[in-house]
CSV table of C-alpha atoms and ligand atoms in Angstrom, one decimal:
chain,number,residue,atom,x,y,z
A,6,MET,CA,-9.5,24.1,43.4
A,7,ASN,CA,-8.6,27.6,42.1
A,8,ARG,CA,-8.3,28.6,38.4
A,9,GLU,CA,-4.5,28.0,38.3
A,10,ASP,CA,-4.7,24.6,39.9
A,11,SER,CA,-7.5,23.6,37.6
A,12,MET,CA,-5.5,24.6,34.6
A,13,LYS,CA,-2.5,22.6,35.8
A,14,ALA,CA,-4.7,19.6,36.6
A,15,LYS,CA,-6.3,19.8,33.2
A,16,ARG,CA,-2.9,19.8,31.4
A,17,GLN,CA,-1.6,16.9,33.4
A,18,THR,CA,-4.6,14.7,32.9
A,19,LYS,CA,-5.1,15.0,29.2
A,20,PRO,CA,-4.1,11.5,28.1
A,21,TYR,CA,-2.1,11.2,25.0
A,22,VAL,CA,-3.9,9.6,22.1
A,23,ALA,CA,-2.1,9.2,18.9
A,24,VAL,CA,-4.1,10.7,16.0
A,25,THR,CA,-3.6,9.4,12.5
A,26,PRO,CA,-6.4,11.1,10.5
A,27,TRP,CA,-4.5,10.8,7.3
A,28,LEU,CA,-5.1,7.0,7.4
A,29,ASP,CA,-8.8,7.5,7.6
A,30,PRO,CA,-10.4,7.8,4.2
A,31,ASP,CA,-13.5,9.6,5.7
A,32,ALA,CA,-11.5,12.2,7.6
A,33,LYS,CA,-11.9,15.7,6.3
A,34,PRO,CA,-8.7,17.7,5.9
A,35,PHE,CA,-8.6,21.0,7.8
A,36,ILE,CA,-6.2,22.7,5.4
A,37,GLN,CA,-6.3,21.7,1.7
A,38,ILE,CA,-3.6,23.0,-0.6
A,39,LYS,CA,-4.4,22.2,-4.2
A,40,GLY,CA,-2.0,22.6,-7.1
A,41,LEU,CA,-0.4,25.6,-5.5
A,42,SER,CA,2.4,27.5,-7.3
A,43,LYS,CA,4.3,30.7,-6.9
A,44,GLN,CA,6.2,32.3,-9.7
A,45,PHE,CA,8.6,35.2,-9.0
A,46,ASP,CA,9.4,36.8,-12.4
A,47,ASP,CA,11.1,33.9,-14.2
A,48,PHE,CA,11.7,31.8,-11.0
A,49,LEU,CA,9.2,29.1,-9.8
A,50,ALA,CA,9.6,29.1,-6.0
A,51,VAL,CA,6.7,26.7,-5.3
A,52,ALA,CA,5.8,24.3,-8.0
A,53,ASN,CA,2.3,22.7,-8.1
A,54,VAL,CA,2.1,21.5,-4.5
A,55,THR,CA,-0.8,19.5,-3.2
A,56,LEU,CA,-1.3,18.7,0.5
A,57,ASP,CA,-3.9,17.9,3.1
A,58,ILE,CA,-3.3,18.8,6.7
A,59,TYR,CA,-5.7,17.6,9.5
A,60,LYS,CA,-7.1,19.4,12.5
A,61,GLY,CA,-4.8,19.2,15.5
A,62,GLU,CA,-1.8,18.0,13.4
A,63,LEU,CA,1.7,19.2,14.0
A,64,PHE,CA,2.9,19.3,10.4
A,65,THR,CA,6.4,20.2,9.3
A,66,ILE,CA,7.7,21.4,6.0
A,67,LEU,CA,11.3,20.5,5.8
A,68,GLY,CA,13.9,21.6,3.2
A,69,GLY,CA,17.1,23.3,2.5
A,70,SER,CA,17.6,27.0,2.1
A,71,GLY,CA,15.7,28.4,-0.9
A,72,CYS,CA,13.5,25.3,-1.5
A,73,GLY,CA,10.4,27.4,-1.2
A,74,LYS,CA,9.1,26.5,2.2
A,75,SER,CA,8.8,30.0,3.6
A,76,THR,CA,7.0,31.1,0.4
A,77,LEU,CA,4.5,28.3,0.9
A,78,LEU,CA,3.9,29.4,4.5
A,79,ARG,CA,3.5,33.0,3.5
A,80,MET,CA,0.9,32.0,0.9
A,81,LEU,CA,-1.0,30.1,3.7
A,82,ALA,CA,-0.8,33.2,5.9
A,83,GLY,CA,-2.0,35.5,3.1
A,84,PHE,CA,1.2,37.5,2.8
A,85,GLU,CA,1.9,36.2,-0.7
A,86,THR,CA,-0.6,35.7,-3.5
A,87,PRO,CA,-0.4,32.3,-5.2
A,88,SER,CA,0.2,32.4,-9.0
A,89,GLU,CA,-1.9,29.3,-9.3
A,90,GLY,CA,-3.9,26.9,-7.1
A,91,GLN,CA,-6.1,27.0,-4.1
A,92,ILE,CA,-5.9,27.1,-0.3
A,93,ILE,CA,-9.0,25.9,1.6
A,94,ILE,CA,-9.1,26.3,5.4
A,95,ASP,CA,-11.9,24.7,7.4
A,96,GLY,CA,-14.0,24.5,4.2
A,97,VAL,CA,-13.4,28.2,3.1
A,98,ASP,CA,-11.5,29.2,0.0
A,99,MET,CA,-8.8,31.7,1.1
A,100,ALA,CA,-8.6,33.4,-2.3
A,101,GLY,CA,-9.0,37.1,-1.8
A,102,ILE,CA,-9.2,36.8,2.0
A,103,PRO,CA,-6.5,39.1,3.6
A,104,ALA,CA,-4.1,37.9,6.2
A,105,TYR,CA,-5.9,39.6,9.1
A,106,ASP,CA,-9.1,37.9,8.2
A,107,ARG,CA,-7.7,34.3,8.0
A,108,PRO,CA,-8.1,31.9,11.0
A,109,ILE,CA,-4.3,31.8,11.1
A,110,ASN,CA,-1.6,33.4,13.1
A,111,MET,CA,2.1,33.3,12.2
A,112,MET,CA,5.2,33.3,14.4
A,113,PHE,CA,8.1,34.6,12.4
A,114,GLN,CA,11.6,33.4,12.1
A,115,SER,CA,13.0,36.3,14.2
A,116,TYR,CA,10.0,36.2,16.6
A,117,ALA,CA,10.3,39.9,17.2
A,118,VAL,CA,8.8,41.0,20.5
A,119,PHE,CA,8.3,44.7,21.4
A,120,PRO,CA,11.4,45.7,23.4
A,121,HIS,CA,9.7,48.5,25.3
A,122,MET,CA,6.8,46.4,26.6
A,123,THR,CA,6.8,43.9,29.5
A,124,VAL,CA,6.0,40.2,29.0
A,125,GLU,CA,2.4,40.6,29.8
A,126,GLN,CA,2.0,43.7,27.7
A,127,ASN,CA,3.6,41.9,24.8
A,128,ILE,CA,1.3,38.9,25.2
A,129,GLY,CA,-1.9,41.1,25.6
A,130,TYR,CA,-1.0,43.4,22.7
A,131,GLY,CA,-3.2,41.7,20.0
A,132,LEU,CA,-6.2,41.6,22.3
A,133,LYS,CA,-5.8,45.3,23.2
A,134,LYS,CA,-5.6,46.1,19.5
A,135,ASP,CA,-8.8,44.2,19.0
A,136,LYS,CA,-10.3,46.4,21.7
A,137,LEU,CA,-11.4,43.7,24.1
A,138,ALA,CA,-12.5,44.6,27.6
A,139,LYS,CA,-9.7,45.2,30.1
A,140,ALA,CA,-10.9,42.5,32.5
A,141,GLU,CA,-11.2,39.9,29.7
A,142,ILE,CA,-7.6,40.8,28.5
A,143,ALA,CA,-6.3,40.4,32.0
A,144,ILE,CA,-7.8,36.9,32.4
A,145,ARG,CA,-6.6,35.7,29.1
A,146,VAL,CA,-3.1,37.0,29.5
A,147,LYS,CA,-2.9,35.4,33.0
A,148,ASP,CA,-4.0,32.1,31.6
A,149,MET,CA,-1.6,32.3,28.7
A,150,MET,CA,1.3,33.2,30.9
A,151,GLU,CA,0.5,30.3,33.0
A,152,LEU,CA,0.4,28.0,30.0
A,153,VAL,CA,3.8,29.0,28.7
A,154,GLN,CA,5.2,29.3,32.2
A,155,LEU,CA,6.0,32.9,32.2
A,156,SER,CA,3.8,34.1,35.1
A,157,GLU,CA,6.8,34.9,37.3
A,158,LEU,CA,8.4,37.1,34.6
A,159,ALA,CA,5.2,39.1,33.8
A,160,LYS,CA,6.8,42.5,34.6
A,161,ARG,CA,10.1,41.9,32.8
A,162,LYS,CA,11.1,43.5,29.5
A,163,PRO,CA,12.4,41.3,26.7
A,164,HIS,CA,16.1,42.3,27.3
A,165,GLN,CA,15.8,40.8,30.8
A,166,LEU,CA,14.8,37.4,29.3
A,167,SER,CA,16.7,34.4,28.0
A,168,GLY,CA,16.4,33.4,24.3
A,169,GLY,CA,14.0,30.6,25.3
A,170,GLN,CA,11.9,32.8,27.4
A,171,ARG,CA,11.6,35.4,24.6
A,172,GLN,CA,10.6,32.6,22.3
A,173,ARG,CA,7.8,31.7,24.7
A,174,VAL,CA,6.6,35.3,24.8
A,175,ALA,CA,6.4,35.3,21.0
A,176,LEU,CA,4.6,32.0,21.1
A,177,ALA,CA,2.1,33.2,23.7
A,178,ARG,CA,1.5,36.3,21.7
A,179,ALA,CA,0.7,34.2,18.6
A,180,LEU,CA,-1.5,31.8,20.6
A,181,ILE,CA,-3.6,34.2,22.7
A,182,LYS,CA,-5.8,35.1,19.8
A,183,GLN,CA,-6.8,31.5,19.6
A,184,PRO,CA,-6.1,30.9,15.9
A,185,LYS,CA,-7.3,27.7,14.4
A,186,VAL,CA,-3.9,27.4,12.7
A,187,LEU,CA,-0.5,28.6,13.9
A,188,LEU,CA,2.3,28.9,11.3
A,189,LEU,CA,5.8,28.8,12.7
A,190,ASP,CA,8.8,29.8,10.6
A,191,GLU,CA,12.0,28.2,12.0
A,192,PRO,CA,10.6,28.6,15.6
A,193,LEU,CA,13.6,27.3,17.4
A,194,ALA,CA,16.4,28.6,15.1
A,195,ALA,CA,17.7,31.2,17.5
A,196,LEU,CA,18.1,28.9,20.5
A,197,ASP,CA,21.2,27.0,21.4
A,198,LYS,CA,21.2,23.2,21.2
A,199,LYS,CA,20.2,22.3,24.7
A,200,LEU,CA,17.5,24.9,25.0
A,201,ARG,CA,16.2,23.9,21.6
A,202,GLU,CA,15.7,20.3,22.7
A,203,GLN,CA,13.9,21.4,25.8
A,204,THR,CA,11.7,23.9,23.9
A,205,GLN,CA,10.9,21.2,21.3
A,206,PHE,CA,9.2,19.2,24.1
A,207,GLU,CA,7.4,22.3,25.4
A,208,LEU,CA,6.1,23.2,22.0
A,209,MET,CA,4.9,19.7,21.4
A,210,ASN,CA,3.1,19.5,24.7
A,211,LEU,CA,1.5,22.9,24.2
A,212,GLN,CA,0.3,22.1,20.7
A,213,TYR,CA,-1.2,18.8,21.9
A,214,GLU,CA,-2.8,20.5,24.9
A,215,LEU,CA,-4.4,23.2,22.8
A,216,GLY,CA,-5.3,21.1,19.9
A,217,ILE,CA,-4.3,23.9,17.5
A,218,THR,CA,-3.1,22.9,14.1
A,219,PHE,CA,0.6,23.8,13.8
A,220,VAL,CA,2.4,24.1,10.5
A,221,VAL,CA,6.1,24.4,11.1
A,222,VAL,CA,8.8,25.3,8.6
A,223,THR,CA,12.4,24.2,9.3
A,224,HIS,CA,15.6,23.3,7.6
A,225,ASP,CA,16.6,21.2,10.6
A,226,GLN,CA,15.9,17.5,10.1
A,227,GLU,CA,16.3,16.6,13.7
A,228,GLU,CA,13.8,19.2,14.7
A,229,ALA,CA,11.3,18.0,12.1
A,230,MET,CA,11.7,14.4,13.3
A,231,THR,CA,11.1,15.2,17.0
A,232,LEU,CA,8.3,17.7,16.6
A,233,SER,CA,6.1,16.3,13.8
A,234,ASP,CA,3.1,14.1,13.4
A,235,ARG,CA,4.0,14.2,9.7
A,236,VAL,CA,6.7,15.8,7.6
A,237,ALA,CA,6.8,17.0,4.0
A,238,VAL,CA,10.3,17.0,2.5
A,239,MET,CA,10.6,19.8,0.0
A,240,ASP,CA,13.2,20.3,-2.7
A,241,ALA,CA,13.1,22.9,-5.5
A,242,GLY,CA,9.6,24.0,-4.9
A,243,LYS,CA,8.1,20.4,-4.8
A,244,PHE,CA,7.3,17.9,-2.1
A,245,VAL,CA,9.6,14.9,-2.5
A,246,GLN,CA,8.0,12.8,0.2
A,247,THR,CA,5.3,13.2,2.8
A,248,GLY,CA,5.0,10.9,5.8
A,249,THR,CA,5.5,10.3,9.4
A,250,PRO,CA,9.0,10.9,10.7
A,251,THR,CA,9.6,7.1,10.9
A,252,GLN,CA,8.4,6.6,7.3
A,253,VAL,CA,10.7,9.2,5.8
A,254,TYR,CA,13.6,8.1,7.9
A,255,GLU,CA,13.2,4.3,7.5
A,256,SER,CA,11.6,4.2,4.1
A,257,PRO,CA,12.9,7.1,2.1
A,258,ARG,CA,11.6,7.4,-1.4
A,259,ASN,CA,14.8,8.3,-3.1
A,260,ARG,CA,18.5,9.3,-2.4
A,261,PHE,CA,17.7,12.9,-1.8
A,262,VAL,CA,15.3,12.1,1.2
A,263,ALA,CA,17.6,9.3,2.5
A,264,ASP,CA,20.6,11.7,2.4
A,265,PHE,CA,18.7,14.6,3.9
A,266,PHE,CA,17.9,12.7,7.1
A,267,GLY,CA,21.3,12.1,8.6
A,268,THR,CA,24.0,9.8,7.4
A,269,ILE,CA,23.4,6.8,5.2
A,270,ASN,CA,25.5,4.3,3.2
A,271,PHE,CA,24.7,3.9,-0.5
A,272,PHE,CA,25.6,0.8,-2.5
A,273,ASN,CA,25.1,0.6,-6.3
A,274,ALA,CA,23.6,-2.7,-7.2
A,275,THR,CA,21.8,-4.7,-9.9
A,276,VAL,CA,18.6,-6.7,-9.4
A,277,ILE,CA,19.3,-10.4,-10.0
A,278,SER,CA,16.0,-12.0,-8.8
A,279,ILE,CA,12.6,-11.0,-7.7
A,280,ASN,CA,10.0,-12.7,-5.5
A,281,THR,CA,6.6,-10.9,-6.0
A,282,VAL,CA,4.9,-13.1,-3.4
A,283,THR,CA,7.2,-12.2,-0.5
A,284,LYS,CA,8.0,-8.7,-2.0
A,285,THR,CA,11.7,-9.3,-1.8
A,286,LEU,CA,14.4,-9.0,-4.3
A,287,ARG,CA,18.0,-10.1,-4.5
A,288,ALA,CA,20.6,-7.7,-5.7
A,289,GLU,CA,24.3,-7.9,-6.5
A,290,LEU,CA,26.6,-5.1,-5.4
A,291,GLU,CA,28.5,-3.4,-8.1
A,292,THR,CA,32.2,-3.7,-7.0
A,293,THR,CA,32.3,-6.8,-4.8
A,294,GLY,CA,29.6,-8.9,-6.3
A,295,THR,CA,28.2,-9.5,-2.8
A,296,GLN,CA,24.6,-10.6,-3.0
A,297,LEU,CA,22.0,-9.4,-0.6
A,298,ASN,CA,18.2,-9.6,0.0
A,299,ALA,CA,15.9,-6.7,0.5
A,300,ASN,CA,12.2,-6.1,1.1
A,301,THR,CA,10.4,-3.6,-1.1
A,302,ASP,CA,6.9,-2.6,-2.0
A,303,ALA,CA,8.0,-1.0,-5.3
A,304,GLU,CA,8.2,-2.9,-8.6
A,305,PHE,CA,11.6,-3.5,-10.1
A,306,SER,CA,12.5,-5.5,-13.2
A,307,MET,CA,15.4,-8.0,-13.5
A,308,GLY,CA,18.7,-6.3,-14.3
A,309,ALA,CA,17.4,-2.9,-13.0
A,310,GLU,CA,20.1,-0.7,-11.5
A,311,VAL,CA,19.2,0.2,-7.9
A,312,THR,CA,20.7,1.8,-4.9
A,313,ILE,CA,20.8,-0.1,-1.6
A,314,ALA,CA,20.8,2.2,1.3
A,315,VAL,CA,21.7,1.3,4.9
A,316,ARG,CA,21.7,3.5,8.0
A,317,PRO,CA,25.0,3.5,10.0
A,318,GLU,CA,23.2,2.5,13.2
A,319,LYS,CA,21.8,-0.7,11.7
A,320,ILE,CA,25.2,-2.0,11.1
A,321,ILE,CA,26.9,-4.1,13.8
A,322,VAL,CA,30.7,-4.0,13.9
A,323,SER,CA,32.5,-7.0,15.4
A,324,GLN,CA,35.8,-8.8,15.3
A,325,GLN,CA,34.3,-12.3,15.2
A,326,LEU,CA,32.4,-13.6,12.2
A,327,PRO,CA,28.7,-12.8,13.1
A,328,GLU,CA,26.2,-15.7,13.1
A,329,GLY,CA,22.6,-15.6,12.3
A,330,ASP,CA,20.0,-15.8,9.5
A,331,HIS,CA,19.1,-13.0,7.1
A,332,LEU,CA,22.4,-11.2,7.6
A,333,THR,CA,24.3,-9.1,5.1
A,334,ILE,CA,28.0,-9.5,6.0
A,335,THR,CA,31.0,-7.8,4.7
A,336,GLN,CA,34.6,-7.3,6.0
A,337,GLY,CA,36.8,-4.2,6.2
A,338,THR,CA,39.4,-2.3,8.1
A,339,VAL,CA,38.8,0.6,10.6
A,340,GLU,CA,40.1,3.7,8.9
A,341,ASP,CA,38.7,6.4,11.1
A,342,LEU,CA,36.9,6.4,14.4
A,343,ALA,CA,35.3,9.1,16.5
A,344,TYR,CA,34.3,8.6,20.1
A,345,TYR,CA,31.2,10.6,21.2
A,346,GLY,CA,30.8,9.1,24.7
A,347,ASN,CA,27.4,7.5,24.2
A,348,ARG,CA,28.4,6.1,20.8
A,349,SER,CA,31.3,5.7,18.5
A,350,VAL,CA,31.4,6.3,14.8
A,351,TYR,CA,33.6,4.1,12.6
A,352,ARG,CA,34.5,4.6,9.0
A,353,VAL,CA,35.4,1.2,7.7
A,354,ARG,CA,37.1,0.6,4.4
A,355,SER,CA,35.5,-2.5,2.9
A,356,GLN,CA,37.4,-5.0,0.7
A,357,SER,CA,36.0,-3.2,-2.4
A,358,GLY,CA,37.8,-0.1,-1.2
A,359,ARG,CA,34.7,1.9,-0.3
A,360,ILE,CA,34.0,3.5,3.0
A,361,ILE,CA,31.1,2.3,5.1
A,362,GLN,CA,30.0,4.3,8.1
A,363,VAL,CA,28.9,2.6,11.2
A,364,SER,CA,27.4,4.1,14.4
A,365,ALA,CA,27.7,1.9,17.4
A,366,GLN,CA,26.2,2.5,20.8
A,367,ASN,CA,28.7,2.2,23.7
A,368,TYR,CA,26.7,-0.2,25.9
A,369,HIS,CA,29.6,-1.1,28.2
A,370,ARG,CA,31.6,1.2,30.5
A,371,ALA,CA,35.2,1.0,29.4
A,372,GLU,CA,38.2,3.2,29.6
A,373,ALA,CA,39.8,1.8,26.4
A,374,LEU,CA,38.2,2.0,23.0
A,375,ALA,CA,36.5,-1.3,21.9
A,376,LEU,CA,38.2,-1.0,18.4
A,377,GLU,CA,41.3,0.8,17.2
A,378,TRP,CA,42.5,2.1,13.9
A,379,ASP,CA,43.5,-0.6,11.4
A,380,ASP,CA,41.5,-3.3,13.2
A,381,LEU,CA,40.1,-5.9,10.8
A,382,VAL,CA,36.3,-6.1,11.4
A,383,TYR,CA,33.1,-7.7,10.2
A,384,LEU,CA,30.2,-5.5,9.4
A,385,SER,CA,26.8,-7.2,9.5
A,386,TRP,CA,23.2,-6.1,9.3
A,387,ASP,CA,19.8,-7.6,9.0
A,388,SER,CA,18.5,-7.8,5.5
A,389,SER,CA,15.3,-6.0,6.5
A,390,CYS,CA,17.6,-2.9,7.0
A,391,ASN,CA,18.4,-2.8,3.2
A,392,VAL,CA,16.4,0.0,1.6
A,393,VAL,CA,16.0,-0.3,-2.2
A,394,LEU,CA,15.9,3.0,-4.0
A,395,ALA,CA,15.2,3.5,-7.6
A,396,GLU,CA,16.5,7.0,-7.9
B,19,ATP,P1,15.3,29.8,3.7
B,19,ATP,O1,15.3,28.6,4.6
B,19,ATP,O2,16.7,30.2,3.2
B,19,ATP,O3,14.5,30.9,4.2
B,19,ATP,P2,13.1,28.9,2.0
B,19,ATP,O4,13.0,27.5,1.6
B,19,ATP,O5,12.2,29.4,3.0
B,19,ATP,O6,14.6,29.2,2.4
B,19,ATP,P3,11.9,30.9,0.3
B,19,ATP,O7,12.1,32.1,1.1
B,19,ATP,O8,10.6,30.3,0.2
B,19,ATP,O9,13.0,29.8,0.7
B,19,ATP,O10,12.4,31.3,-1.2
B,19,ATP,C1,12.4,30.3,-2.3
B,19,ATP,C2,13.0,30.9,-3.5
B,19,ATP,O11,12.2,32.0,-4.0
B,19,ATP,C3,14.4,31.5,-3.2
B,19,ATP,O12,15.3,31.1,-4.3
B,19,ATP,C4,14.2,33.0,-3.1
B,19,ATP,O13,15.3,33.7,-3.5
B,19,ATP,C5,13.0,33.2,-4.0
B,19,ATP,N1,12.2,34.3,-3.6
B,19,ATP,C6,11.6,34.4,-2.4
B,19,ATP,N2,10.9,35.6,-2.3
B,19,ATP,C7,11.1,36.2,-3.5
B,19,ATP,C8,10.6,37.5,-4.1
B,19,ATP,N3,9.8,38.3,-3.4
B,19,ATP,N4,11.1,37.8,-5.3
B,19,ATP,C9,11.9,36.9,-6.0
B,19,ATP,N5,12.3,35.8,-5.6
B,19,ATP,C10,11.9,35.4,-4.3
């Protein structure tokens, strides 16, 4: 088996093992961020952030424009000095350690590659600058090009590449110095939708393969969900919620997080009974008086005003009265509908006059729409889909 075949075989045989070190109380974090803040004149861009990231994790910091995520990343990289707090990487306090001496590399938003250099020259640039022996550089560049599937384009210049290929050159250039941590600022922002999806998978496989800790910054919730082991949702310089993609999507902590991840229906309600043994509560919706059950780990008092949140894809739309236990059922009229091929989205005006959004998978092949405007429909969903939010 030659070198190339062996590399390929190695990549194909590494079995995927889910790692969840954050659940292990004895696991030692690889990156520790403690009480980190950044003040720009009178503006607090990052406000007392604390976070542990584990070795080999693909961690994403997600937030809207201006929430402070790039500033946080730049402090990790050493391009920005914290106003307060501590960054520890692999047991070493990074205070006073310049960017070039940190075990970190950063791939920037614009992933600038040198236009006058070929793919292989771009990838080998960092090693050449470090004055490594020519033979060593040649081997490592060859391996890296193989890894990011650019071997056949080695002699091309960046203007002869597609956006996705240029992105891979930038990634290879960042990875070739074998950093312990790679920071990626909006790594896929410049790619169109299809290429972005494909590159997401490549990035995930590569990260898993190499076992390097990735910290990604993005404003794109879909990207954060598909890429990450864990996500921290950031707003106004603070982390609002940290968890796995399913935790933040299915069990958002508050309205901000729930709303940030796609579409969701909110209902104002009042708690009318609580069962602490089964951890369920019963709530009454504000306008219709409809009563519903919901599971919750949080503690609420009787009479508390809460928000019940339900994702559109959890709701089943039907023209017959649905049957079954533990269902929340309401009725309404189809006011808007959008057909996306694989699914349809309905905006149903309920009897209380509010709009409930439903996303329905189009399971059957049909030339006519299953439902039309003004159809009277039932909406039902399992009570376990009711998320109770306090704020
Ligand atoms: P985007 O996605 O738009 O890049 P972001 O979440 O990465 O947003 P940051 O670049 O971290 O945001 O900026 C956070 C806030 O800090 C912004 O309001 C920005 O204007 C401000 N800011 C960033 N750098 C400086 C600076 N050098 N001086 C003053 N204010 C700054």
